[in-house]
């Protein structure tokens, strides 16, 4: 039995999704489907990437936001809309409102990345910064809606939003009719629920796999309990799926139609983002890379052809820099080492010569001379190295030991 609360919103049907697709004609792009030879070799079957990171506003969120706002009554449109988001939903609501001639007020956390704040304003919304976390921002938006009569546009917990997101599923079946597995990231659940409604109605044998970040995985315990439950203090770099509690409407659909929900770790997310950038030449945010992370974690678990939905590409450049470095470290392509040298002329040059001999590229060097743990003639050196994989990291460590250096843990 699917979870339903008394008086909960109506279910979402294939006709709803098809109606949303007509509504979105000329508004949302039918995004590209790109094959990945690297992932196909890994999985042993064709793997395709559904590039919602190339959607207008940089994510799938425009689809649901536009359908929800377009469905408002004239008096509701006149009152305006309000939303709360740290990024993708904010931009989707802003553009949808602008296209429909509706005033939008978007509450964003004070710490939201500046590029996302600027983009939301440029799409035409009034941006108000409030709170340090999304929960505080959400409360402020709901208070604003109650005080002004503006319609609150939920990011995932509404049938119209889910129907709009479900148009991704229709496009997948049109672009890859032979698909056997669809992998999609899950935060609140709107995208996965919409895709499931569309795909299962037309191709019930297609397996749909949801993916959550391990530090923000509210769906596994919720599915086990048979109702939405909260995860306290969700933590992940994948802010697009960093949701502490499933939505009531998408939960009921996912419980019934999604075949499996998996979790991935931060190292796997970093590696997936790096793979998308290097191999597919696609800029994808961590949440958008979560299906690729699931493929990397257990490639043999998915029957092909596989479609992995890259849900968004709005990644803050500062986060991108950190994630890329993290991803390189996870793949053994970035190595940080600390060791002690005798503080004399030529000691550093000798060390760099050892590293050069094993083709380790030095990215950064720092010296510490004032630590009380150091001897009078000692200096501690930390080096950040670019390496060529785990085997090369082992080779670097062995070369340092053979040269008489002791690496500090």
Short mmCIF file of C-alpha atoms in Angstrom, two decimals:
data_model
loop_
_atom_site.label_atom_id
_atom_site.label_comp_id
_atom_site.label_asym_id
_atom_site.label_seq_id
_atom_site.Cartn_x
_atom_site.Cartn_y
_atom_site.Cartn_z
CA UNK A 1 0.00 0.00 0.00
CA UNK A 2 1.29 3.44 -0.90
CA UNK A 3 1.51 6.01 1.85
CA UNK A 4 -1.27 8.61 1.70
CA UNK A 5 -2.30 11.18 4.27
CA UNK A 6 -5.92 12.12 4.82
CA UNK A 7 -6.87 14.77 2.30
CA UNK A 8 -3.56 14.46 0.47
CA UNK A 9 -3.18 15.93 -2.99
CA UNK A 10 -4.46 13.93 -5.95
CA UNK A 11 -2.23 11.40 -7.63
CA UNK A 12 -0.33 12.12 -10.85
CA UNK A 13 -1.25 10.29 -14.05
CA UNK A 14 0.26 9.78 -17.48
CA UNK A 15 -2.35 12.18 -18.89
CA UNK A 16 -1.10 14.83 -16.47
CA UNK A 17 2.45 14.36 -17.71
CA UNK A 18 1.37 14.45 -21.35
CA UNK A 19 -0.59 17.64 -20.66
CA UNK A 20 2.49 19.13 -19.05
CA UNK A 21 4.55 18.22 -22.11
CA UNK A 22 2.15 20.16 -24.34
CA UNK A 23 2.25 23.10 -21.95
CA UNK A 24 6.05 23.12 -22.00
CA UNK A 25 6.31 23.06 -25.80
CA UNK A 26 8.46 26.03 -26.79
CA UNK A 27 9.34 26.72 -23.15
CA UNK A 28 11.55 23.87 -21.95
CA UNK A 29 14.14 22.27 -24.20
CA UNK A 30 14.01 18.62 -25.17
CA UNK A 31 17.51 18.10 -23.82
CA UNK A 32 20.13 15.99 -25.54
CA UNK A 33 20.87 12.33 -24.89
CA UNK A 34 24.61 11.66 -25.09
CA UNK A 35 26.24 8.24 -25.20
CA UNK A 36 29.18 7.50 -22.91
CA UNK A 37 31.70 4.99 -24.27
CA UNK A 38 33.63 4.94 -21.01
CA UNK A 39 30.59 4.13 -18.88
CA UNK A 40 29.31 1.69 -21.50
CA UNK A 41 32.58 -0.27 -21.31
CA UNK A 42 32.39 -0.20 -17.52
CA UNK A 43 28.78 -1.41 -17.37
CA UNK A 44 29.07 -3.81 -20.29
CA UNK A 45 26.03 -2.28 -21.98
CA UNK A 46 25.10 1.04 -23.62
CA UNK A 47 24.93 3.97 -21.21
CA UNK A 48 23.32 7.26 -22.20
CA UNK A 49 23.36 10.58 -20.35
CA UNK A 50 20.14 12.61 -20.30
CA UNK A 51 21.53 16.15 -20.20
CA UNK A 52 19.14 18.20 -18.08
CA UNK A 53 22.22 20.20 -17.08
CA UNK A 54 21.77 21.82 -20.51
CA UNK A 55 18.14 22.77 -19.78
CA UNK A 56 17.21 26.45 -19.52
CA UNK A 57 18.33 27.76 -16.09
CA UNK A 58 20.74 24.80 -15.93
CA UNK A 59 18.42 22.16 -14.46
CA UNK A 60 15.14 20.29 -14.83
CA UNK A 61 13.42 22.58 -12.31
CA UNK A 62 11.97 24.92 -14.97
CA UNK A 63 9.66 22.13 -16.13
CA UNK A 64 7.77 21.69 -12.87
CA UNK A 65 7.83 25.36 -11.90
CA UNK A 66 6.33 26.46 -15.20
CA UNK A 67 3.53 23.86 -15.13
CA UNK A 68 2.66 24.78 -11.53
CA UNK A 69 2.55 28.53 -12.14
CA UNK A 70 0.78 28.22 -15.51
CA UNK A 71 -1.98 26.29 -13.75
CA UNK A 72 -2.78 29.07 -11.28
CA UNK A 73 -6.10 30.88 -11.41
CA UNK A 74 -6.06 34.52 -12.62
CA UNK A 75 -6.54 35.85 -9.09
CA UNK A 76 -3.69 33.64 -7.85
CA UNK A 77 -1.38 34.94 -10.57
CA UNK A 78 -2.30 38.48 -9.63
CA UNK A 79 -1.20 37.80 -6.03
CA UNK A 80 2.24 36.66 -7.22
CA UNK A 81 4.25 33.61 -6.22
CA UNK A 82 6.91 32.95 -3.61
CA UNK A 83 9.53 30.22 -3.36
CA UNK A 84 12.47 29.21 -1.20
CA UNK A 85 15.60 27.68 -2.64
CA UNK A 86 19.38 27.73 -2.54
CA UNK A 87 19.65 27.59 -6.33
CA UNK A 88 17.97 25.46 -9.00
CA UNK A 89 14.33 25.81 -7.91
CA UNK A 90 14.89 29.54 -7.40
CA UNK A 91 16.03 29.97 -10.98
CA UNK A 92 13.26 27.77 -12.36
CA UNK A 93 10.56 29.75 -10.55
CA UNK A 94 12.16 33.05 -11.55
CA UNK A 95 12.23 32.25 -15.27
CA UNK A 96 8.81 30.57 -15.31
CA UNK A 97 7.25 33.57 -13.57
CA UNK A 98 8.91 35.98 -15.96
CA UNK A 99 7.65 34.06 -18.99
CA UNK A 100 4.12 34.00 -17.57
CA UNK A 101 4.07 37.63 -16.41
CA UNK A 102 3.78 36.75 -12.72
CA UNK A 103 5.68 38.58 -9.98
CA UNK A 104 8.00 36.21 -8.11
CA UNK A 105 9.65 36.65 -4.73
CA UNK A 106 12.37 34.11 -3.99
CA UNK A 107 13.87 33.62 -0.54
CA UNK A 108 17.44 32.32 -0.57
CA UNK A 109 19.84 31.53 2.30
CA UNK A 110 22.39 34.22 3.08
CA UNK A 111 25.15 31.80 2.22
CA UNK A 112 23.80 30.90 -1.23
CA UNK A 113 26.45 31.07 -3.97
CA UNK A 114 26.63 34.51 -5.57
CA UNK A 115 26.27 33.19 -9.15
CA UNK A 116 22.94 31.58 -8.23
CA UNK A 117 21.68 34.73 -6.52
CA UNK A 118 22.66 36.85 -9.52
CA UNK A 119 21.07 34.44 -12.00
CA UNK A 120 17.79 34.36 -10.05
CA UNK A 121 17.63 38.15 -10.11
CA UNK A 122 18.49 38.29 -13.80
CA UNK A 123 15.63 35.91 -14.56
CA UNK A 124 13.32 38.55 -13.08
CA UNK A 125 12.61 37.52 -9.48
CA UNK A 126 12.86 39.68 -6.38
CA UNK A 127 15.44 37.97 -4.19
CA UNK A 128 15.35 38.16 -0.40
CA UNK A 129 18.22 36.68 1.60
CA UNK A 130 17.08 35.13 4.85
CA UNK A 131 18.48 32.50 7.21
CA UNK A 132 21.62 30.44 7.17
CA UNK A 133 20.04 27.14 6.10
CA UNK A 134 17.24 26.25 3.69
CA UNK A 135 14.81 25.31 6.51
CA UNK A 136 14.97 28.86 7.86
CA UNK A 137 14.56 30.22 4.33
CA UNK A 138 11.58 27.96 3.72
CA UNK A 139 9.87 29.14 6.91
CA UNK A 140 10.37 32.78 5.88
CA UNK A 141 8.85 32.12 2.46
CA UNK A 142 5.81 30.43 3.96
CA UNK A 143 5.33 33.31 6.40
CA UNK A 144 5.52 35.72 3.47
CA UNK A 145 2.89 33.69 1.58
CA UNK A 146 0.55 33.74 4.60
CA UNK A 147 1.00 37.48 5.08
CA UNK A 148 0.68 38.58 1.44
CA UNK A 149 -1.50 35.97 -0.23
CA UNK A 150 1.29 35.02 -2.65
CA UNK A 151 1.11 31.40 -3.80
CA UNK A 152 3.90 29.26 -2.38
CA UNK A 153 5.54 27.17 -5.10
CA UNK A 154 6.89 24.02 -3.50
CA UNK A 155 10.02 22.57 -5.12
CA UNK A 156 8.70 18.99 -5.26
CA UNK A 157 5.59 18.30 -3.16
CA UNK A 158 2.81 19.14 -5.63
CA UNK A 159 1.20 17.12 -8.46
CA UNK A 160 1.69 19.86 -11.07
CA UNK A 161 5.39 20.07 -10.27
CA UNK A 162 5.73 16.29 -10.48
CA UNK A 163 3.84 16.21 -13.80
CA UNK A 164 6.22 18.80 -15.21
CA UNK A 165 9.28 16.87 -14.10
CA UNK A 166 7.75 13.71 -15.58
CA UNK A 167 8.20 15.11 -19.07
CA UNK A 168 11.85 14.08 -18.70
CA UNK A 169 10.60 10.48 -18.64
CA UNK A 170 8.60 10.91 -21.85
CA UNK A 171 11.66 12.33 -23.58
CA UNK A 172 13.81 9.41 -22.41
CA UNK A 173 11.37 6.90 -23.95
CA UNK A 174 11.31 8.89 -27.21
CA UNK A 175 15.10 9.21 -27.40
CA UNK A 176 16.03 5.73 -26.13
CA UNK A 177 13.00 3.44 -26.64
CA UNK A 178 15.09 0.36 -25.88
CA UNK A 179 16.03 1.60 -22.38
CA UNK A 180 15.98 -1.03 -19.61
CA UNK A 181 17.21 0.99 -16.61
CA UNK A 182 16.79 4.66 -15.70
CA UNK A 183 18.91 6.08 -12.87
CA UNK A 184 17.91 9.40 -11.30
CA UNK A 185 19.00 11.38 -8.26
CA UNK A 186 16.47 11.88 -5.46
CA UNK A 187 16.17 14.78 -3.05
CA UNK A 188 12.55 15.49 -2.19
CA UNK A 189 11.52 13.10 -4.95
CA UNK A 190 9.72 15.21 -7.55
CA UNK A 191 11.88 14.27 -10.53
CA UNK A 192 12.05 10.56 -9.74
CA UNK A 193 8.30 10.44 -9.08
CA UNK A 194 7.46 12.21 -12.34
CA UNK A 195 9.74 10.00 -14.40
CA UNK A 196 8.30 6.90 -12.71
CA UNK A 197 4.70 7.92 -13.50
CA UNK A 198 5.47 8.45 -17.18
CA UNK A 199 7.77 5.49 -17.75
CA UNK A 200 5.93 2.84 -15.75
CA UNK A 201 2.64 3.69 -17.49
CA UNK A 202 4.18 3.08 -20.90
CA UNK A 203 6.99 0.62 -20.17
CA UNK A 204 6.35 -1.08 -16.81
CA UNK A 205 9.30 -3.44 -17.30
CA UNK A 206 11.84 -0.57 -17.24
CA UNK A 207 13.72 -0.56 -13.95
CA UNK A 208 13.89 2.83 -12.20
CA UNK A 209 16.65 3.34 -9.66
CA UNK A 210 16.83 6.37 -7.38
CA UNK A 211 20.10 7.63 -5.93
CA UNK A 212 20.65 9.63 -2.75
CA UNK A 213 23.75 11.03 -1.09
CA UNK A 214 24.58 8.83 1.89
CA UNK A 215 24.71 11.82 4.24
CA UNK A 216 21.24 13.03 3.21
CA UNK A 217 19.39 9.78 2.51
CA UNK A 218 15.87 10.19 3.84
CA UNK A 219 14.21 7.74 1.46
CA UNK A 220 15.68 4.41 2.65
CA UNK A 221 14.43 4.85 6.25
CA UNK A 222 11.17 6.34 4.99
CA UNK A 223 10.52 3.39 2.68
CA UNK A 224 11.36 1.01 5.52
CA UNK A 225 8.89 2.81 7.79
CA UNK A 226 6.20 3.11 5.13
CA UNK A 227 5.93 6.86 5.64
CA UNK A 228 8.10 9.97 5.22
CA UNK A 229 10.57 10.35 8.07
CA UNK A 230 13.17 13.04 8.64
CA UNK A 231 16.94 12.77 8.61
CA UNK A 232 18.50 15.18 11.07
CA UNK A 233 21.30 17.44 9.84
CA UNK A 234 21.64 16.12 6.28
CA UNK A 235 25.19 16.66 5.05
CA UNK A 236 26.48 16.39 1.51
CA UNK A 237 28.20 18.45 -1.16
CA UNK A 238 25.23 17.61 -3.43
CA UNK A 239 23.01 20.49 -2.35
CA UNK A 240 20.49 19.74 -5.11
CA UNK A 241 19.47 16.52 -3.33
CA UNK A 242 20.18 17.66 0.22
CA UNK A 243 16.64 17.25 1.53
CA UNK A 244 15.93 16.03 5.04
CA UNK A 245 12.42 14.68 4.49
CA UNK A 246 10.60 13.25 1.45
CA UNK A 247 7.61 15.06 0.06
CA UNK A 248 4.26 13.40 0.81
CA UNK A 249 3.10 13.29 -2.82
CA UNK A 250 6.34 12.06 -4.39
CA UNK A 251 6.87 9.55 -1.57
CA UNK A 252 3.62 7.78 -2.36
CA UNK A 253 4.59 7.51 -6.03
CA UNK A 254 8.18 6.43 -5.38
CA UNK A 255 7.07 3.83 -2.85
CA UNK A 256 4.80 2.31 -5.47
CA UNK A 257 6.74 2.72 -8.72
CA UNK A 258 10.48 3.15 -8.12
CA UNK A 259 12.25 -0.21 -8.01
CA UNK A 260 15.21 0.67 -5.80
CA UNK A 261 16.87 3.55 -3.96
CA UNK A 262 20.65 3.44 -3.60
CA UNK A 263 23.10 5.69 -1.76
CA UNK A 264 26.51 7.01 -2.81
CA UNK A 265 29.32 8.61 -0.82
CA UNK A 266 31.11 11.91 -1.27
CA UNK A 267 34.15 10.28 -2.88
CA UNK A 268 31.90 8.63 -5.45
CA UNK A 269 30.12 11.93 -6.17
CA UNK A 270 33.45 13.68 -6.67
CA UNK A 271 34.71 10.98 -9.00
CA UNK A 272 31.46 11.11 -10.99
CA UNK A 273 31.62 14.88 -11.41
CA UNK A 274 35.22 14.60 -12.57
CA UNK A 275 34.31 11.86 -15.04
CA UNK A 276 31.48 13.95 -16.52
CA UNK A 277 33.85 16.86 -16.99
CA UNK A 278 36.79 14.90 -18.40
CA UNK A 279 35.13 12.16 -20.43
CA UNK A 280 31.76 13.63 -21.41
CA UNK A 281 32.88 17.30 -21.51
CA UNK A 282 29.81 18.21 -19.44
CA UNK A 283 29.67 20.55 -16.45
CA UNK A 284 27.45 18.78 -13.91
CA UNK A 285 26.74 19.64 -10.28
CA UNK A 286 27.23 16.93 -7.63
CA UNK A 287 23.51 16.17 -7.40
CA UNK A 288 23.33 15.82 -11.16
CA UNK A 289 26.29 13.45 -11.13
CA UNK A 290 24.73 11.11 -8.53
CA UNK A 291 23.44 8.58 -11.13
CA UNK A 292 26.95 8.36 -12.59
CA UNK A 293 28.28 7.85 -9.06
CA UNK A 294 25.94 4.88 -8.68
CA UNK A 295 27.23 3.42 -11.94
CA UNK A 296 30.83 3.83 -10.80
CA UNK A 297 30.07 2.26 -7.42
CA UNK A 298 28.56 -0.95 -8.82
CA UNK A 299 28.61 -1.02 -12.63
CA UNK A 300 27.48 -4.63 -12.86
CA UNK A 301 24.19 -3.96 -11.07
CA UNK A 302 22.40 -2.31 -13.98
CA UNK A 303 20.88 -3.94 -17.05
CA UNK A 304 21.41 -1.94 -20.20
CA UNK A 305 20.73 0.14 -22.11
CA UNK A 306 20.98 2.50 -19.15
CA UNK A 307 19.95 6.16 -19.04
CA UNK A 308 21.51 8.27 -16.30
CA UNK A 309 19.72 11.58 -15.74
CA UNK A 310 22.15 14.49 -15.25
CA UNK A 311 19.63 16.66 -13.44
CA UNK A 312 21.58 19.92 -13.25
CA UNK A 313 24.77 21.82 -13.95
CA UNK A 314 24.57 24.81 -11.60
CA UNK A 315 27.76 24.28 -9.65
CA UNK A 316 29.44 27.12 -7.79
CA UNK A 317 32.99 27.65 -9.16
CA UNK A 318 34.46 27.54 -5.65
CA UNK A 319 32.71 24.24 -4.94
CA UNK A 320 33.77 22.95 -8.35
CA UNK A 321 37.40 23.62 -7.47
CA UNK A 322 37.08 21.77 -4.16
CA UNK A 323 35.14 18.88 -5.67
CA UNK A 324 37.57 18.42 -8.54
CA UNK A 325 40.47 18.26 -6.13
CA UNK A 326 38.52 15.84 -3.96
CA UNK A 327 37.66 13.74 -6.99
CA UNK A 328 41.26 13.68 -8.15
CA UNK A 329 42.36 12.57 -4.68
CA UNK A 330 39.72 9.82 -4.64
CA UNK A 331 41.07 8.54 -7.96
CA UNK A 332 44.66 8.66 -6.77
CA UNK A 333 45.48 11.59 -9.04
CA UNK A 334 46.15 14.08 -6.29
CA UNK A 335 48.43 13.42 -3.35
CA UNK A 336 49.31 15.54 -0.32
CA UNK A 337 52.42 14.55 1.64
CA UNK A 338 54.18 16.01 4.69
CA UNK A 339 57.75 15.31 5.67
CA UNK A 340 60.67 16.86 7.55
CA UNK A 341 63.90 18.11 6.08
CA UNK A 342 67.14 19.40 7.47
CA UNK A 343 66.94 23.17 7.13
CA UNK A 344 69.90 23.76 4.87
CA UNK A 345 70.48 25.15 1.35
CA UNK A 346 69.59 22.67 -1.38
CA UNK A 347 67.44 20.35 0.79
CA UNK A 348 64.23 21.30 -1.00
CA UNK A 349 65.87 21.06 -4.41
CA UNK A 350 67.04 17.53 -3.58
CA UNK A 351 63.51 16.54 -2.55
CA UNK A 352 62.02 17.99 -5.73
CA UNK A 353 64.57 16.05 -7.73
CA UNK A 354 63.32 12.79 -6.21
CA UNK A 355 59.74 13.70 -7.14
CA UNK A 356 60.75 14.75 -10.64
CA UNK A 357 62.44 11.39 -11.20
CA UNK A 358 59.09 9.61 -10.69
CA UNK A 359 57.10 12.17 -12.76
CA UNK A 360 55.10 13.60 -9.83
CA UNK A 361 53.96 17.13 -10.71
CA UNK A 362 54.33 19.55 -7.77
CA UNK A 363 51.30 21.86 -7.51
CA UNK A 364 52.10 23.58 -4.22
CA UNK A 365 54.80 23.66 -1.54
CA UNK A 366 54.51 25.08 1.99
CA UNK A 367 57.12 25.34 4.76
CA UNK A 368 56.67 25.35 8.54
CA UNK A 369 59.68 26.40 10.64
CA UNK A 370 58.06 27.51 13.92
CA UNK A 371 56.25 24.41 15.13
CA UNK A 372 57.48 23.46 18.65
CA UNK A 373 57.57 19.81 17.55
CA UNK A 374 60.38 20.59 15.12
CA UNK A 375 64.04 20.34 16.02
CA UNK A 376 66.33 23.35 15.85
CA UNK A 377 67.55 22.49 12.36
CA UNK A 378 64.34 20.96 10.99
CA UNK A 379 61.67 22.29 8.63
CA UNK A 380 58.37 20.63 7.83
CA UNK A 381 57.35 20.63 4.19
CA UNK A 382 53.90 19.90 2.79
CA UNK A 383 53.60 19.20 -0.92
CA UNK A 384 50.51 18.87 -3.07
CA UNK A 385 51.25 16.60 -6.02
CA UNK A 386 49.43 15.70 -9.21
CA UNK A 387 49.77 11.97 -9.82
CA UNK A 388 48.60 9.45 -12.41
CA UNK A 389 46.58 7.09 -10.26
CA UNK A 390 46.82 4.83 -7.19
CA UNK A 391 49.80 2.85 -8.53
CA UNK A 392 51.70 6.08 -9.16
CA UNK A 393 50.94 7.26 -5.60
CA UNK A 394 52.52 4.04 -4.29
CA UNK A 395 55.54 4.61 -6.53
CA UNK A 396 55.96 8.18 -5.20
CA UNK A 397 55.82 6.99 -1.58
CA UNK A 398 58.35 4.23 -2.27
CA UNK A 399 60.75 6.67 -3.97
CA UNK A 400 60.60 9.02 -0.97
CA UNK A 401 61.30 6.20 1.48
CA UNK A 402 64.18 4.89 -0.61
CA UNK A 403 65.64 8.40 -0.63
CA UNK A 404 65.60 8.41 3.19
CA UNK A 405 62.53 10.57 3.79
CA UNK A 406 59.86 9.77 6.40
CA UNK A 407 56.35 10.75 5.39
CA UNK A 408 54.32 12.14 8.32
CA UNK A 409 50.73 10.85 8.64
#
